Short mmCIF file of C-alpha atoms in Angstrom, two decimals:
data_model
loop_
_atom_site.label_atom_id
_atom_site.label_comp_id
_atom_site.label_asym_id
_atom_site.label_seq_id
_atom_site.Cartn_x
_atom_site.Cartn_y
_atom_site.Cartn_z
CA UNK A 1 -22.79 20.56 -22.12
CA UNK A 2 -19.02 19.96 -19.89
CA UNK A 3 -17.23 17.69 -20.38
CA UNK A 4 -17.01 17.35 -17.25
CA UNK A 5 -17.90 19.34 -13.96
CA UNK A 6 -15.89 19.16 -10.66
CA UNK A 7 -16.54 20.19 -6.87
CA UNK A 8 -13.66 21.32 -4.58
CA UNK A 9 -14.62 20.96 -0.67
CA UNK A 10 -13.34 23.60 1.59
CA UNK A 11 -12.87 24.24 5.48
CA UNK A 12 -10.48 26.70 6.04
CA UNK A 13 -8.45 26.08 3.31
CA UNK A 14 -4.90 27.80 3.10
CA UNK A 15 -5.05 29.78 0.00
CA UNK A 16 -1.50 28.96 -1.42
CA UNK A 17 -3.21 25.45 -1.57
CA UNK A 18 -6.08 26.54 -3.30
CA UNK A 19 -4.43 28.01 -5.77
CA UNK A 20 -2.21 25.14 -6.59
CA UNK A 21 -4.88 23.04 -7.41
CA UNK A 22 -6.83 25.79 -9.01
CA UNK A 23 -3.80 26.72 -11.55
CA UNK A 24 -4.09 22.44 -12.19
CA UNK A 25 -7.48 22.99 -13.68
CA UNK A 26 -6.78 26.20 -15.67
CA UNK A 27 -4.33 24.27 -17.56
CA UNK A 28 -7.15 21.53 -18.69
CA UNK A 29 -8.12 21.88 -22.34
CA UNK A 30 -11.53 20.03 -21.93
CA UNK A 31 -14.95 22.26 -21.12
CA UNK A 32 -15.40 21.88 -17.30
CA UNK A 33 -17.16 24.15 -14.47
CA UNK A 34 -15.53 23.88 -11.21
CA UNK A 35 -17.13 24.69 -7.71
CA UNK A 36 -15.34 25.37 -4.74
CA UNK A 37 -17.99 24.81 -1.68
CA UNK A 38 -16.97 26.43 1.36
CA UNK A 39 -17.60 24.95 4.82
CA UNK A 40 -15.76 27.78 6.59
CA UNK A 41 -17.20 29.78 8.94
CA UNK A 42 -16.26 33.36 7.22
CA UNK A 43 -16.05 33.27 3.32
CA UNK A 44 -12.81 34.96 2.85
CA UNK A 45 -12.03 32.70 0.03
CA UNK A 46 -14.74 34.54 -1.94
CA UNK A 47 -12.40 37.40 -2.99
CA UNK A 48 -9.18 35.39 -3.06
CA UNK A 49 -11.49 32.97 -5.74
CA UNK A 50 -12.82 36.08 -7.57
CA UNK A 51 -9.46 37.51 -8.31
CA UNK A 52 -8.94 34.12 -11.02
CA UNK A 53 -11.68 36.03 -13.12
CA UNK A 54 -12.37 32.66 -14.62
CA UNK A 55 -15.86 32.15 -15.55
CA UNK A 56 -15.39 28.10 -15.49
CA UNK A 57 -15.16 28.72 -11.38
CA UNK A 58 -17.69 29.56 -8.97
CA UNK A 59 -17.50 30.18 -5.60
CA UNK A 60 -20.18 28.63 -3.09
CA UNK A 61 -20.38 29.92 0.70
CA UNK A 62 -22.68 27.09 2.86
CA UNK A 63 -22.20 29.04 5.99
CA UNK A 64 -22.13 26.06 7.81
CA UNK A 65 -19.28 22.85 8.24
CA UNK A 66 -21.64 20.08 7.42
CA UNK A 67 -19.13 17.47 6.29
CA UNK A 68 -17.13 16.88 3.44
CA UNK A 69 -20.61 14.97 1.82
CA UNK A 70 -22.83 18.04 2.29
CA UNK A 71 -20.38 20.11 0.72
CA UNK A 72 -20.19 18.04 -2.09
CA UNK A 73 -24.11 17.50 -2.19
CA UNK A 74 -24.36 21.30 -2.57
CA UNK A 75 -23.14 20.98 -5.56
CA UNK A 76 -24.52 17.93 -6.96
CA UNK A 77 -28.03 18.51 -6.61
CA UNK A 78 -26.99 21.72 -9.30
CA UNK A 79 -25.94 18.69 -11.84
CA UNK A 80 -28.19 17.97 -14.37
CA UNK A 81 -30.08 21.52 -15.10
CA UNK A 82 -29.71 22.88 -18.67
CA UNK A 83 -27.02 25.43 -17.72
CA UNK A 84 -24.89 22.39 -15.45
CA UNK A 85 -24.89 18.93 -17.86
CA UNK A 86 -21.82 17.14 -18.09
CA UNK A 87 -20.73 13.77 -18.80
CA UNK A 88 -18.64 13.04 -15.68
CA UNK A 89 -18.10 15.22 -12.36
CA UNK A 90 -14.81 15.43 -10.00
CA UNK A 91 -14.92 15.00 -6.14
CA UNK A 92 -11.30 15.83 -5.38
CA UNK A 93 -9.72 17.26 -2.39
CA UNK A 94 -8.07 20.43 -2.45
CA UNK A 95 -4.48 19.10 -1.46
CA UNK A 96 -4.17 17.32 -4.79
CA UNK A 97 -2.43 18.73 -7.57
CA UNK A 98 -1.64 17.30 -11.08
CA UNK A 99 0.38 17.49 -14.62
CA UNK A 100 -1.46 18.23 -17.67
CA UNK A 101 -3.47 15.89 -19.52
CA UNK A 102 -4.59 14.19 -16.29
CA UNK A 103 -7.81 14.29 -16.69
CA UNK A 104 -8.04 14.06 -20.23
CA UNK A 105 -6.16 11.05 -19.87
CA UNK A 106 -9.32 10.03 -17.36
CA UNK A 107 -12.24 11.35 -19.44
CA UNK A 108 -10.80 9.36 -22.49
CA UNK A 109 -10.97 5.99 -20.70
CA UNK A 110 -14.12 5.84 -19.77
CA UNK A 111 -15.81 7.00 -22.96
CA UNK A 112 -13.81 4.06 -24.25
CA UNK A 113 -15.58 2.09 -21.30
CA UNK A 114 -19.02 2.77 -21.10
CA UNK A 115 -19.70 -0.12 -18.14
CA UNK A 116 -17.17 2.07 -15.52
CA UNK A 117 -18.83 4.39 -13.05
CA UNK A 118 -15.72 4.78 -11.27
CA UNK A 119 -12.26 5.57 -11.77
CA UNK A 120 -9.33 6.44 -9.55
CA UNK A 121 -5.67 7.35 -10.82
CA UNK A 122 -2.63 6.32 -9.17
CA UNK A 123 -1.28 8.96 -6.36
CA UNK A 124 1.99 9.53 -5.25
CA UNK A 125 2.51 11.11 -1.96
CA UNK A 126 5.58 14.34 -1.87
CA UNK A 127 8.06 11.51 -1.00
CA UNK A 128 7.61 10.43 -4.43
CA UNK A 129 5.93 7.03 -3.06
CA UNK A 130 3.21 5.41 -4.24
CA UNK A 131 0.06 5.48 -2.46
CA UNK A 132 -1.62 2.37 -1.77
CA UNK A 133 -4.73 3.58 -2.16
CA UNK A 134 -7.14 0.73 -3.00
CA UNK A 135 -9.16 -1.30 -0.72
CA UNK A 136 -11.24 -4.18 0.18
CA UNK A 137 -14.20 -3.55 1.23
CA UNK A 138 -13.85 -3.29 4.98
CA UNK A 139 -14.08 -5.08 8.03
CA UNK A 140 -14.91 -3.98 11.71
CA UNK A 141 -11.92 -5.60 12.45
CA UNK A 142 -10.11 -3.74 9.66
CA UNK A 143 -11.28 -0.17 10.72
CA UNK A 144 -11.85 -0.12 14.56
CA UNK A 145 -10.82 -3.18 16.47
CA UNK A 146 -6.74 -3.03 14.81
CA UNK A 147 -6.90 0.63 16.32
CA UNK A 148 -6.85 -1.02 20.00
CA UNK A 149 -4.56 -4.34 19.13
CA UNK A 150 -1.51 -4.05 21.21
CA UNK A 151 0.15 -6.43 18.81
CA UNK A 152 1.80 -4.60 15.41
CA UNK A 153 2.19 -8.11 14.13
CA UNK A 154 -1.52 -9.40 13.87
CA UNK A 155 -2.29 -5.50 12.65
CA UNK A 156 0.34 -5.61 10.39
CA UNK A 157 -1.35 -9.56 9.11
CA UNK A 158 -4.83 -7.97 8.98
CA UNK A 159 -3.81 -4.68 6.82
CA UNK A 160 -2.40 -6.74 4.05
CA UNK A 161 -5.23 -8.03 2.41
CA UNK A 162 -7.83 -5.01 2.98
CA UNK A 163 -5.13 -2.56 2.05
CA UNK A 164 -4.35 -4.69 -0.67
CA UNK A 165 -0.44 -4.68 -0.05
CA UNK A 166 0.22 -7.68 -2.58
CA UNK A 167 -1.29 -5.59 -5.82
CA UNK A 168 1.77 -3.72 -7.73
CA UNK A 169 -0.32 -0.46 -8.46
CA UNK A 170 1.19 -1.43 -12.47
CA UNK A 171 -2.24 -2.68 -13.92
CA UNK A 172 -5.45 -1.31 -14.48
CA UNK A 173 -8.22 -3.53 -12.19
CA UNK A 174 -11.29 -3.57 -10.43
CA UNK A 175 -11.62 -2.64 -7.13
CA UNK A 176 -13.75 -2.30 -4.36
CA UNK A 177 -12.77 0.38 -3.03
CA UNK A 178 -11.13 3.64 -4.09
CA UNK A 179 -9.57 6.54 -2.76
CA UNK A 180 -11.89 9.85 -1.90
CA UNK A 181 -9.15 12.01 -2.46
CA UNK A 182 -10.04 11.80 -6.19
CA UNK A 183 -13.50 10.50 -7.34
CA UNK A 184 -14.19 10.37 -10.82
CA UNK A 185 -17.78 9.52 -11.63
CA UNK A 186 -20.01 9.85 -14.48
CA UNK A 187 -22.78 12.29 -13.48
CA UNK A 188 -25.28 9.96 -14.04
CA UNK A 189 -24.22 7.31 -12.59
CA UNK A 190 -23.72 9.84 -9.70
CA UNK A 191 -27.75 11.45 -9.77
CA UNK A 192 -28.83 8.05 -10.18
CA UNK A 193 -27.06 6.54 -6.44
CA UNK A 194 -28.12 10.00 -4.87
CA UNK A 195 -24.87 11.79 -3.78
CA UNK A 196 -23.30 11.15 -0.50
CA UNK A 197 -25.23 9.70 2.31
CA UNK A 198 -25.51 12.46 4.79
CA UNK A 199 -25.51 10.65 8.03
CA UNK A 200 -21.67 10.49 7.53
CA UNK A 201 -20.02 13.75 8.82
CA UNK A 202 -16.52 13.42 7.86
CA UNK A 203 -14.67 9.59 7.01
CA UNK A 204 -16.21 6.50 5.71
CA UNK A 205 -18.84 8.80 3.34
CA UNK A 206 -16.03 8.00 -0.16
CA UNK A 207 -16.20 3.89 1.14
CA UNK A 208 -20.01 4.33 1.38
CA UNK A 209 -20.15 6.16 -2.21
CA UNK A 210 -18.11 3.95 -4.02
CA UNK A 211 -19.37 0.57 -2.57
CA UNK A 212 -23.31 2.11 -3.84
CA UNK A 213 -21.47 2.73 -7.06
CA UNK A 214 -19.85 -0.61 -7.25
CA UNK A 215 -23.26 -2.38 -6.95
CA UNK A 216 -24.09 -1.49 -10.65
CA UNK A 217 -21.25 -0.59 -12.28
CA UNK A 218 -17.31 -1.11 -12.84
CA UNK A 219 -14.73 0.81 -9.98
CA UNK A 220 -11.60 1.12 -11.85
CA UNK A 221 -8.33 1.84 -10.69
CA UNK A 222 -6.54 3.32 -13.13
CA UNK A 223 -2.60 3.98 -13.20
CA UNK A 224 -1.99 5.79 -16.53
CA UNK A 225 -3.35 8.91 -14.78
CA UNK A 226 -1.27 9.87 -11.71
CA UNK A 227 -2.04 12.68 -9.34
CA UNK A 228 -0.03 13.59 -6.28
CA UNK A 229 -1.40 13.89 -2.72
CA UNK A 230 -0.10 16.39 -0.51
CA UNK A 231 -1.81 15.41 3.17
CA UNK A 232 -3.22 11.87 4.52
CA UNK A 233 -3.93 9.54 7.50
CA UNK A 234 -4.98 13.08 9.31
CA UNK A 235 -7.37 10.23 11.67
CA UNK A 236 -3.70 9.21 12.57
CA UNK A 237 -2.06 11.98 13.67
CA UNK A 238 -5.10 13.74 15.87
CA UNK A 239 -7.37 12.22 18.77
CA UNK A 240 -10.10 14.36 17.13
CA UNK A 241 -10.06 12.75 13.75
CA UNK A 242 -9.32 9.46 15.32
CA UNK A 243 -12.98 9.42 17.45
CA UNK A 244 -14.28 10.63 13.87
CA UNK A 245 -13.61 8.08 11.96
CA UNK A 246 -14.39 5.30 14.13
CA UNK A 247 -17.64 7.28 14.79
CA UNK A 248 -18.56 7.46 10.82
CA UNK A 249 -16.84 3.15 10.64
CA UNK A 250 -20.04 2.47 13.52
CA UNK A 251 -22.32 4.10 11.19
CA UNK A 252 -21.19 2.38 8.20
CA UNK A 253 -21.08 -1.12 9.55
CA UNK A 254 -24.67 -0.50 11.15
CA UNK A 255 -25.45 0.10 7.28
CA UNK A 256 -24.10 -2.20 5.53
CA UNK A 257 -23.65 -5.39 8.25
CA UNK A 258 -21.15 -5.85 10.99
CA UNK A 259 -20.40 -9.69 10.92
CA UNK A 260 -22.75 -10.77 8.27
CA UNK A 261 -22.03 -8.82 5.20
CA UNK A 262 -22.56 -11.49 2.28
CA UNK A 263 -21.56 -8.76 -0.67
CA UNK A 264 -18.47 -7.96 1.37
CA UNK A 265 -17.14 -11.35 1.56
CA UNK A 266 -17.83 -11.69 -2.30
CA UNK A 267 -16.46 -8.71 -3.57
CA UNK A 268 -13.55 -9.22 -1.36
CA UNK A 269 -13.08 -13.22 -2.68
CA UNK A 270 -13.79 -12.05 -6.78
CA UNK A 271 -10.85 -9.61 -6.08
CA UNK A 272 -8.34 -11.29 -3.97
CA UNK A 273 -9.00 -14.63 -6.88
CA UNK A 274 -8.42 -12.09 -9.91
CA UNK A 275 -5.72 -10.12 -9.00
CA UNK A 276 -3.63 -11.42 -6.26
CA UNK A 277 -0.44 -13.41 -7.07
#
């Protein structure tokens, strides 16, 4: 049995980035299997993969871009067969890197935690600046209307709550929501929700994970583990990604309530009345 198992989703990934990340997990004393699954249209990573000759990694061609979920559920319908156990599995993105111990650091806590099915580390972006990477659970207005407010001063008023710009990123808490850059999950807490929900393409399918997770179990962010994020906000800086994720936000509010979301307004309340000074 792993200690833990991990998934890396691709798309026509630059290799010098893949290998960064790669080198991160070759340096991780724990017993771990690693997938990349590839969304590209030509697997040239297969060779560039092979040439680690490092049984704990296995390359996976889909021959198809079905979303960041569907990559991921490639691999998690493996979990759970003789040859795949593991206690926890990693959902990180391939522009993250990290120190050693990381994830030891991770796997530690939440044997020491049984009730957590969730935990995200701090991130730093390449400034050097902390991330704030933890969230309310969101609003319509939150995620599509601020998009079209003229006004930075009521967007700026609506984004400090929900992006939970009053919380120090010093303490260990619960949260709503964490970032999908890094999901840390125990594998069964992981079978048992089902994977992602595959009506998301790309954006909103890490809220829609970790809210299902939240239902049951603790989401912990944790900031003794630290990882560093190398890209972000891409739904900012393209009109692609922009009609994306407002796309995969209608989906997500048709699921879970628009106006009327009675969980949301309680999660939201239980956090705000814990942790904010």
């Amino acid at each position: 049995m792993y200690d833990f198992t991990a998934c890396i989703v691709t798309y026509n990934t630059k290799q010098e980035e893949l290998k960064k990340i790669i080198c991160c997990f070759q340096k991780i004393e724990l017993r771990f299997k690693l997938w990349i699954s590839d969304n590209s249209e030509k697997d040239e990573l297969r060779k560039f993969v092979e040439e680690f000759l490092d049984d704990r990694i296995e390359y996976i061609f889909n021959n198809s871009n079905g979303g960041f979920g569907a990559g991921h559920n490639v691999v998690i319908k493996r979990l759970g067969s003789e040859d795949t156990k593991s206690e926890f599995h990693l959902m990180v993105n391939a522009d993250v890197f990290f120190e050693e111990n990381t994830i030891e650091k991770i796997v530690e806590y939440m044997r020491e935690n049984k009730n957590i099915g969730q935990i995200g580390p701090k991130i730093y972006g390449t400034d050097g600046k902390v991330t704030k990477s933890c969230r309310l659970l969101p609003s319509p207005v939150n995620l599509i209307f601020r998009r079209f407010l003229p006004l930075k001063s009521v967007v700026k008023k609506l984004d400090y709550d929900y992006e939970m710009k009053w919380y120090d990123y010093k303490e260990i808490i619960d949260v709503p929501i964490l970032s999908g850059c890094f999901i840390f999950v125990r594998t069964d807490v992981l079978k048992e929700i089902g994977g992602f929900d595959k009506r998301y393409f790309m954006y909103m399918e890490d809220y829609d994970l970790c809210r299902r997770v939240g239902k049951k179990y603790r989401t912990v962010f944790y900031p003794e583990a630290e990882i560093i994020h190398e890209h972000g906000k891409a739904s900012y800086k393209s009109r692609k990604m922009m009609l994306l994720h407002v796309n995969s936000a209608i989906k997500y509010f048709n699921k879970w309530g628009w106006f009327f979301d009675k969980e949301r307004k309680e999660k939201n309340r239980e956090c705000m009345k814990k942790y904010k000074k």
